[in-house]
Tab-separated table of C-alpha atoms in Angstrom:
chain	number	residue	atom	x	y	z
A	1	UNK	CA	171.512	-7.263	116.549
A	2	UNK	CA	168.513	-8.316	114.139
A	3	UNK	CA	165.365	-7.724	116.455
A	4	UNK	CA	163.318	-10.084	113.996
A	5	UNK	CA	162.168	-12.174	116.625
A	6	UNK	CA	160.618	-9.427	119.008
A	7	UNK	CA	158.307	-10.993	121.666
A	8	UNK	CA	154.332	-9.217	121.030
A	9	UNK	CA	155.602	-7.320	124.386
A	10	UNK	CA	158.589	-5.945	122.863
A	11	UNK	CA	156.897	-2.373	121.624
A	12	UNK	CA	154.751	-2.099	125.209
A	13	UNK	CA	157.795	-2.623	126.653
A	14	UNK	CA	159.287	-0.041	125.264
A	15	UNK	CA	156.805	2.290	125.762
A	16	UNK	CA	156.695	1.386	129.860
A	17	UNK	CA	160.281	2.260	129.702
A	18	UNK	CA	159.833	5.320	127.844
A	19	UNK	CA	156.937	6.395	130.096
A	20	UNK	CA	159.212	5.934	133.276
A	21	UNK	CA	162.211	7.876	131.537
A	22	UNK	CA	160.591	10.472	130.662
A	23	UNK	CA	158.505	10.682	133.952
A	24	UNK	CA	162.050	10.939	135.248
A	25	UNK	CA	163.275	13.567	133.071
A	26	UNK	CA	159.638	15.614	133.870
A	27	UNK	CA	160.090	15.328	137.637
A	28	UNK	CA	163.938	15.479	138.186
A	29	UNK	CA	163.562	18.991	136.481
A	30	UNK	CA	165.543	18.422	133.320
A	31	UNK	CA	163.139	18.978	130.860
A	32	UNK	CA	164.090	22.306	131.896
A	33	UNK	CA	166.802	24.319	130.360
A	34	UNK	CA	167.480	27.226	133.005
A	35	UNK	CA	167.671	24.304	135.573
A	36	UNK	CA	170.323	22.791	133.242
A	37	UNK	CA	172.276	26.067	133.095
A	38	UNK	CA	171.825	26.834	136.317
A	39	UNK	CA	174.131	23.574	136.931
A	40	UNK	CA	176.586	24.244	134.557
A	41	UNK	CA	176.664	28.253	136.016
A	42	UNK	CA	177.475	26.673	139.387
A	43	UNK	CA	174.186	27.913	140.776
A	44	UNK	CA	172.442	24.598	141.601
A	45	UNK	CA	174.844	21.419	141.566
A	46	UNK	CA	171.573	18.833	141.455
A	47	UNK	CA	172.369	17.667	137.844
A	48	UNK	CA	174.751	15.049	138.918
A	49	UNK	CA	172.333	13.428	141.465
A	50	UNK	CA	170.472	13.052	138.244
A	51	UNK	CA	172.735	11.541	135.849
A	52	UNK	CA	174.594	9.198	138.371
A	53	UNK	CA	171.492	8.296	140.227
A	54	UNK	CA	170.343	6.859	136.746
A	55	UNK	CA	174.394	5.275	136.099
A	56	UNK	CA	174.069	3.527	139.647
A	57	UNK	CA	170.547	2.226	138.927
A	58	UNK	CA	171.464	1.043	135.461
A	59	UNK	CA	174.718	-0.408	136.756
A	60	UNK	CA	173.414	-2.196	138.923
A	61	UNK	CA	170.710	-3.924	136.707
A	62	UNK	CA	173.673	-3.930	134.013
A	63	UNK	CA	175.513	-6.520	136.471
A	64	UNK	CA	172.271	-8.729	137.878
A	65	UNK	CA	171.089	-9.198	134.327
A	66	UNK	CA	172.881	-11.792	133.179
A	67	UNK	CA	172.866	-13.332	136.437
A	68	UNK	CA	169.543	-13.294	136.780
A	69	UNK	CA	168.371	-14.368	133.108
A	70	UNK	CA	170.171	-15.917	129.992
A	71	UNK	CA	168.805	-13.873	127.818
A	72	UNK	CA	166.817	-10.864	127.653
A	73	UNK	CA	163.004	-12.672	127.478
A	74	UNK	CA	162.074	-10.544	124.643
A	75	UNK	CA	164.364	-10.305	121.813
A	76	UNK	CA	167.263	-12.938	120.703
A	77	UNK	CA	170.104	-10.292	122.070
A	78	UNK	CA	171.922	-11.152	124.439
A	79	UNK	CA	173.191	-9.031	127.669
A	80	UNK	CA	175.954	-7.028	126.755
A	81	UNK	CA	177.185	-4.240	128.048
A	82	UNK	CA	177.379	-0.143	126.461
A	83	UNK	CA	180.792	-0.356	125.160
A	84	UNK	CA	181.646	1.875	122.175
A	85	UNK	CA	184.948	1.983	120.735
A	86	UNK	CA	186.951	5.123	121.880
A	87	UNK	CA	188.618	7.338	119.197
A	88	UNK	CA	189.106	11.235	118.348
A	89	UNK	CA	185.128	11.229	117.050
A	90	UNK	CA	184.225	10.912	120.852
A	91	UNK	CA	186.143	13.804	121.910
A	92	UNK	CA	185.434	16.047	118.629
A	93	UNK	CA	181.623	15.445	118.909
A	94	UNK	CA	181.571	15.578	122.912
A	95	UNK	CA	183.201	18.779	122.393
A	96	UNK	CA	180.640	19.746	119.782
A	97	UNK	CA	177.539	18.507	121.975
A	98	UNK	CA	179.208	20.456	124.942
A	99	UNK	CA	179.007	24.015	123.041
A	100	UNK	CA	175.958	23.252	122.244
A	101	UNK	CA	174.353	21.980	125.131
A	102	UNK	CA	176.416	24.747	127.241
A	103	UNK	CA	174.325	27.322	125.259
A	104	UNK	CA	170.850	26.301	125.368
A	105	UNK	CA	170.927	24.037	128.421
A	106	UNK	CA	169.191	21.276	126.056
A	107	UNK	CA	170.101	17.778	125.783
A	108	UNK	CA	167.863	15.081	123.223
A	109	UNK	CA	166.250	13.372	125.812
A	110	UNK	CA	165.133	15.922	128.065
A	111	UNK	CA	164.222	18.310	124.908
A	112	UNK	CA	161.502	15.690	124.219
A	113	UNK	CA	160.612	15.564	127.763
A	114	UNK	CA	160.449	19.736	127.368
A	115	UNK	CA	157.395	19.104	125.088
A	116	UNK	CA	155.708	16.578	127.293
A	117	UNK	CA	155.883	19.585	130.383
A	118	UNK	CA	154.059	22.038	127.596
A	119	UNK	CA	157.083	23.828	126.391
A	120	UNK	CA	156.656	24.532	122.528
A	121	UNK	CA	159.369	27.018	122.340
A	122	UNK	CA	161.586	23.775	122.496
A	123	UNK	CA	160.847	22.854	118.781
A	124	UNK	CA	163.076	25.113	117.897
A	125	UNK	CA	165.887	23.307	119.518
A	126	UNK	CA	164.451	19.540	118.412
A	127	UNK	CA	164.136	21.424	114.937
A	128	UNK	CA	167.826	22.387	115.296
A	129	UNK	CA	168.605	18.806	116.456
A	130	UNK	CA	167.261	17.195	113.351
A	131	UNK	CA	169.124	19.737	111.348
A	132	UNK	CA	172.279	19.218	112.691
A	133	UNK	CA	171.737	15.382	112.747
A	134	UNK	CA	170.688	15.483	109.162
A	135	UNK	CA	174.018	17.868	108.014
A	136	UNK	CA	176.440	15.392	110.041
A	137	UNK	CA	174.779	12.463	108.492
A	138	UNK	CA	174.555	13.709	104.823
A	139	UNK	CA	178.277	14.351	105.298
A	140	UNK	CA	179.105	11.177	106.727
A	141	UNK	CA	177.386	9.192	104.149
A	142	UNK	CA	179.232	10.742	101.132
A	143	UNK	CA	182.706	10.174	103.199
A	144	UNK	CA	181.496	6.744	103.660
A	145	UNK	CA	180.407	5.909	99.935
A	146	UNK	CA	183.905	7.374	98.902
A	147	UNK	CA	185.912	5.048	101.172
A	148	UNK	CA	186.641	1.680	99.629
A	149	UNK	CA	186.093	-0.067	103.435
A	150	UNK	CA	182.963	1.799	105.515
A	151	UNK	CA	184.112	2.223	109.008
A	152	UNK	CA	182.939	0.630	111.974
A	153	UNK	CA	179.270	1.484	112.492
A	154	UNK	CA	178.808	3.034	116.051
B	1	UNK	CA	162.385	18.811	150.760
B	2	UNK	CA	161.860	15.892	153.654
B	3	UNK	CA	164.493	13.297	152.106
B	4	UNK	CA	167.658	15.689	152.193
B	5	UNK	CA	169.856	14.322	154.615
B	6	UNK	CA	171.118	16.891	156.816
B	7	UNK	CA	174.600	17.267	156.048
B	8	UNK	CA	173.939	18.360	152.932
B	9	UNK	CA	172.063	21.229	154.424
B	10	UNK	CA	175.550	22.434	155.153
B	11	UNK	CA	175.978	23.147	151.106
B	12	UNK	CA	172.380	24.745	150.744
B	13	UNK	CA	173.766	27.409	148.852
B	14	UNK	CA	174.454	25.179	145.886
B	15	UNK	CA	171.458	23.413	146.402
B	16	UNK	CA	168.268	25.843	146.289
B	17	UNK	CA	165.814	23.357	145.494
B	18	UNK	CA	167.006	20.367	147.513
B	19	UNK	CA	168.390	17.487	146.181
B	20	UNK	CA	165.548	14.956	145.932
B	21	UNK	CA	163.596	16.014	143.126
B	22	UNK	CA	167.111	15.361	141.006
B	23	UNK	CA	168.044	12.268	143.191
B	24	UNK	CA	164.168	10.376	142.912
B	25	UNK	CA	163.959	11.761	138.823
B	26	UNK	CA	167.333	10.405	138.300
B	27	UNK	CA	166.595	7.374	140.128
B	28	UNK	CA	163.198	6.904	137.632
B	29	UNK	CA	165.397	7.967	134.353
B	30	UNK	CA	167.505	4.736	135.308
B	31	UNK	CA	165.140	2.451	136.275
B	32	UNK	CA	162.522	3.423	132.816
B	33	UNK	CA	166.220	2.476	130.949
B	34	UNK	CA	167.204	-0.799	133.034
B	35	UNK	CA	163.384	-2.004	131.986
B	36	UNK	CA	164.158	-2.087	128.766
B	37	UNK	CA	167.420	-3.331	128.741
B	38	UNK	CA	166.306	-6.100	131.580
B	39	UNK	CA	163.321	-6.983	128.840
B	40	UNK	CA	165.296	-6.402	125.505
B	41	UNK	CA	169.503	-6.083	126.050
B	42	UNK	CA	168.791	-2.951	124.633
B	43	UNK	CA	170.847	0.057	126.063
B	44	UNK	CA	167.890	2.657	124.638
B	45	UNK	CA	169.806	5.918	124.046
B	46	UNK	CA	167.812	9.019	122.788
B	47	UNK	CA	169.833	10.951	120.267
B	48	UNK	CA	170.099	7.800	117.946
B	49	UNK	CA	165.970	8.815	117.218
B	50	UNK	CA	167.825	12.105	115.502
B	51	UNK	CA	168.642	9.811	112.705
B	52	UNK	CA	166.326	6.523	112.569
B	53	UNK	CA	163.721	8.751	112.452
B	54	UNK	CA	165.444	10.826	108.963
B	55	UNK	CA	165.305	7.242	107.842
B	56	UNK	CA	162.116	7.911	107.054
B	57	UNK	CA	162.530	10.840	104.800
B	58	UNK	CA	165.766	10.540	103.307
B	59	UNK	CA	167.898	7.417	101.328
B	60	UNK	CA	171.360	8.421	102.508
B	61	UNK	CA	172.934	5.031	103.703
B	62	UNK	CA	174.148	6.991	107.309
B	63	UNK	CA	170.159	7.020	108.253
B	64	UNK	CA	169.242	3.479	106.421
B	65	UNK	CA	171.546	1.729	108.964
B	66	UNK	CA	168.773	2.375	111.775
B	67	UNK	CA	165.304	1.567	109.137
B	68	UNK	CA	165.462	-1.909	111.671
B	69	UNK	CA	165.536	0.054	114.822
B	70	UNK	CA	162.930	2.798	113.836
B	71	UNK	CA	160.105	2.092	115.109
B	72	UNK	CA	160.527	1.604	118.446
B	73	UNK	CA	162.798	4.722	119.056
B	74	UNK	CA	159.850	6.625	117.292
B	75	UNK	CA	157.655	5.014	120.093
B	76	UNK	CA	160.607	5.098	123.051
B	77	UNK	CA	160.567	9.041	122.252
B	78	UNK	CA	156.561	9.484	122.241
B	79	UNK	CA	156.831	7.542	125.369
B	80	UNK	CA	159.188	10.136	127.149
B	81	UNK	CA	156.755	13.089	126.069
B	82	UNK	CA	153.828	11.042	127.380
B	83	UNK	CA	155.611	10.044	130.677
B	84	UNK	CA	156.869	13.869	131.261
B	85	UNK	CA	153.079	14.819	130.621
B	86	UNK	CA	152.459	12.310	132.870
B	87	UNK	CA	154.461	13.932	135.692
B	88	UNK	CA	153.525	17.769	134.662
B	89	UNK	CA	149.490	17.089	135.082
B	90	UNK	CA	150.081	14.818	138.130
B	91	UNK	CA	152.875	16.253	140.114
B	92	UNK	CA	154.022	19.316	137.979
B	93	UNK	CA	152.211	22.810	136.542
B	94	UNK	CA	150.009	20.967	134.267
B	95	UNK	CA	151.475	22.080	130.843
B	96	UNK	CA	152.052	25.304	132.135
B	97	UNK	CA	156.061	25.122	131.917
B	98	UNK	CA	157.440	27.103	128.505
B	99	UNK	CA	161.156	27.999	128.820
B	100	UNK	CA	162.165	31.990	128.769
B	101	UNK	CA	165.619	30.734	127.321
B	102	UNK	CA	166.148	32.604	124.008
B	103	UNK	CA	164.819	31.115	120.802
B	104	UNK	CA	168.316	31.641	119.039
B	105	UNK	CA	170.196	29.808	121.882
B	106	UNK	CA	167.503	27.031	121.743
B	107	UNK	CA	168.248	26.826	117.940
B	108	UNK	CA	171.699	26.976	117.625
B	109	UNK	CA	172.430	24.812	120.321
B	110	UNK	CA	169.921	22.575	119.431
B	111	UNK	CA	172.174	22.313	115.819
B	112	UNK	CA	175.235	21.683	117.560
B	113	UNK	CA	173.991	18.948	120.100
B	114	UNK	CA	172.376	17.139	117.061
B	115	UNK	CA	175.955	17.091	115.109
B	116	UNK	CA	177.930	16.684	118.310
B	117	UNK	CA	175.994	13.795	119.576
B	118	UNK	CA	176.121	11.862	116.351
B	119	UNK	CA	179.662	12.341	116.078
B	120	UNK	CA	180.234	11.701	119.357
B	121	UNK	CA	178.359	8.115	119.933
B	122	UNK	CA	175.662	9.432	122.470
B	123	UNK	CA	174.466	11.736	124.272
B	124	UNK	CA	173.557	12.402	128.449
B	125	UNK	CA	171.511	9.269	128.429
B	126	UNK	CA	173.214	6.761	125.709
B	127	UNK	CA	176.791	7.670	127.363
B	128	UNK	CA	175.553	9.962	130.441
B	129	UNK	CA	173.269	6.956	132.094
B	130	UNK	CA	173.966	3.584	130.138
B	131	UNK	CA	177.165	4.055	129.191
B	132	UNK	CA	178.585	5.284	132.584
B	133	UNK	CA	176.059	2.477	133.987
B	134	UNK	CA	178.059	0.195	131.959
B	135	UNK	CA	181.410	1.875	133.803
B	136	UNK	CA	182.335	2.061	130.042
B	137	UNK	CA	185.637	4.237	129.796
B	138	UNK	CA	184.628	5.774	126.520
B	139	UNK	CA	181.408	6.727	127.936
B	140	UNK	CA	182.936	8.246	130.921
B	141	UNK	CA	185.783	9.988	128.802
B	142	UNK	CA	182.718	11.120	126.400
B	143	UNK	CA	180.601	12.751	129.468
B	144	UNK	CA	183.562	14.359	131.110
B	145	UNK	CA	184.782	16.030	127.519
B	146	UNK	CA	180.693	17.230	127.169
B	147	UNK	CA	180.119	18.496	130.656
B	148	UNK	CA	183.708	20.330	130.839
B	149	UNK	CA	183.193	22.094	127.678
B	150	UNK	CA	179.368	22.942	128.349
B	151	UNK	CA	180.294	24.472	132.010
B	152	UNK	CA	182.909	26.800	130.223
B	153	UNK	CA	180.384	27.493	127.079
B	154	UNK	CA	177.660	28.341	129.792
B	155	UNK	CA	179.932	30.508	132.066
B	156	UNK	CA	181.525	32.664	128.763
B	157	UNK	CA	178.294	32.804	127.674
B	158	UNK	CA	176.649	34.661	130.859
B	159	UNK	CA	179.790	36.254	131.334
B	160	UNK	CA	179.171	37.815	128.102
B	161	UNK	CA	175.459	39.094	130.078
B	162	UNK	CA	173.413	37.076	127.563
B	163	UNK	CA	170.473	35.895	130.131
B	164	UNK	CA	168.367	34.071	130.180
């Protein structure tokens, strides 16, 4: 994981990435949270054309990869996978991310995206965001420095 | 919208605005991810930023773990504001956009998203489009848990006549 040996191209890179992502999340309508809820109110089903239209594109280059290339050219990773483990936290905090993102039709990426389009009423959801991050971190690292073994970082 | 194939005309009604603008954005949210990973092996997810970026203000060892990775989420992040700028002054209303959706939903929510996804290992794009890209079965069990809550929060919520 140690990204000590980044290329010089490894922060543009990111950025191009970033640019296209959130161009993505700008045009695809997302960065819009009555578009959101209008999906999950059964009023306009395009969400999932977004989300899977991403998974297939991302699968796809997820496969070729490591046909393609060895190694990713610009950092000393290699091409694996997004495999988490699967326990009870991924069903506790989906369900907690689902209340939440079922009330304000706001999701992290697309509530940075919300600024991009001009929408400053969304700070008070990225300011929520970092408060709840913040709480569920501050919590976690007290559990953690009272367990004897950490868990499995995530 | 000229690339809706007609069959899906049939289904209109669920579809006001088309399909394409979600297909094409969609279709750019994956391929701004697969560049990175392609260039770095790095699945870039966007609610880790939530706490890399606390690294920066507080010492608890839960935000220290990401002090490595800070920097470029911090500049993945400015990059998706810049690149949805991009599309509202190009294609979109120019900055125009500001969401009628009530401050106290915004808030709230915003609260319980930044605990849930932090809890939960990801969010819409760390599970939603890498992780399901990666046909990853906690990914998938993670997006259907979020979406089948969120439909039910969303419909008890306008049931209740709280709009918009």
């Amino acid at each position: 994981m140690a990204d000590s040996d980044r290329h010089p191209l490894f922060i543009p890179l990111i950025a191009v990435g970033g640019l296209i992502f959130g161009f993505g999340l700008g045009y695809s309508h997302m960065a819009r949270p009555e578009v959101v809820l209008d999906f999950l109110q059964f009023e306009d089903l395009g969400l999932p054309f977004v989300m899977f239209g991403g998974a297939i594109v991302t699968g796809v280059v997820y496969f070729l990869a490591p046909k393609l290339l060895d190694r990713p050219p610009l950092t000393n990773r290699n091409f694996e996978r997004r495999l988490k483990p699967f326990d009870n936290q991924v069903l506790v905090g989906g369900a907690v991310f689902g209340v939440g993102w079922g009330l304000s039709g706001i999701c992290p990426g697309a509530a940075y995206a919300s600024l991009g389009v001009g929408n400053l009423t969304i700070l008070w959801a990225l300011a929520g965001m970092f408060l709840g991050a913040y709480a569920q971190g501050l919590w976690r690292s007290r559990n953690e420095a009272g367990d004897a073994a950490p868990a499995g970082a995530d | 919208m000229v690339l809706d194939p007609v069959p899906l005309q049939v289904f209109a009604e669920y579809f006001p605005n088309g399909i394409s603008r979600y297909a094409i954005g969609g279709l750019f949210v994956g391929l701004g991810a697969s560049i990175i990973y392609l260039g770095t092996g790095i699945s870039a997810g966007a609610s880790t930023f939530l706490e890399s970026t606390l690294s920066y203000v507080s010492g608890q060892s839960r935000f220290q773990q990401y002090v490595s990775s800070r920097d470029w989420r911090l500049v993945f992040t400015v990059s998706i504001v810049a690149g949805a700028a991009i599309y509202s002054f190009t294609l979109g209303d120019s900055f125009q956009y500001s969401t009628d959706v009530q401050v106290w939903r915004l808030f709230v929510g915003g609260i319980l998203v930044g605990v849930g996804t932090r809890i939960g290992k990801g969010c819409t794009s760390g599970h939603g489009i890498c992780g399901v890209g990666s046909a990853s079965r906690t990914s998938l069990i993670g997006v259907a848990t979020f979406l089948l809550v969120a439909i039910g929060v969303a419909q008890l919520v306008a049931a209740m006549g709280v709009s918009p």
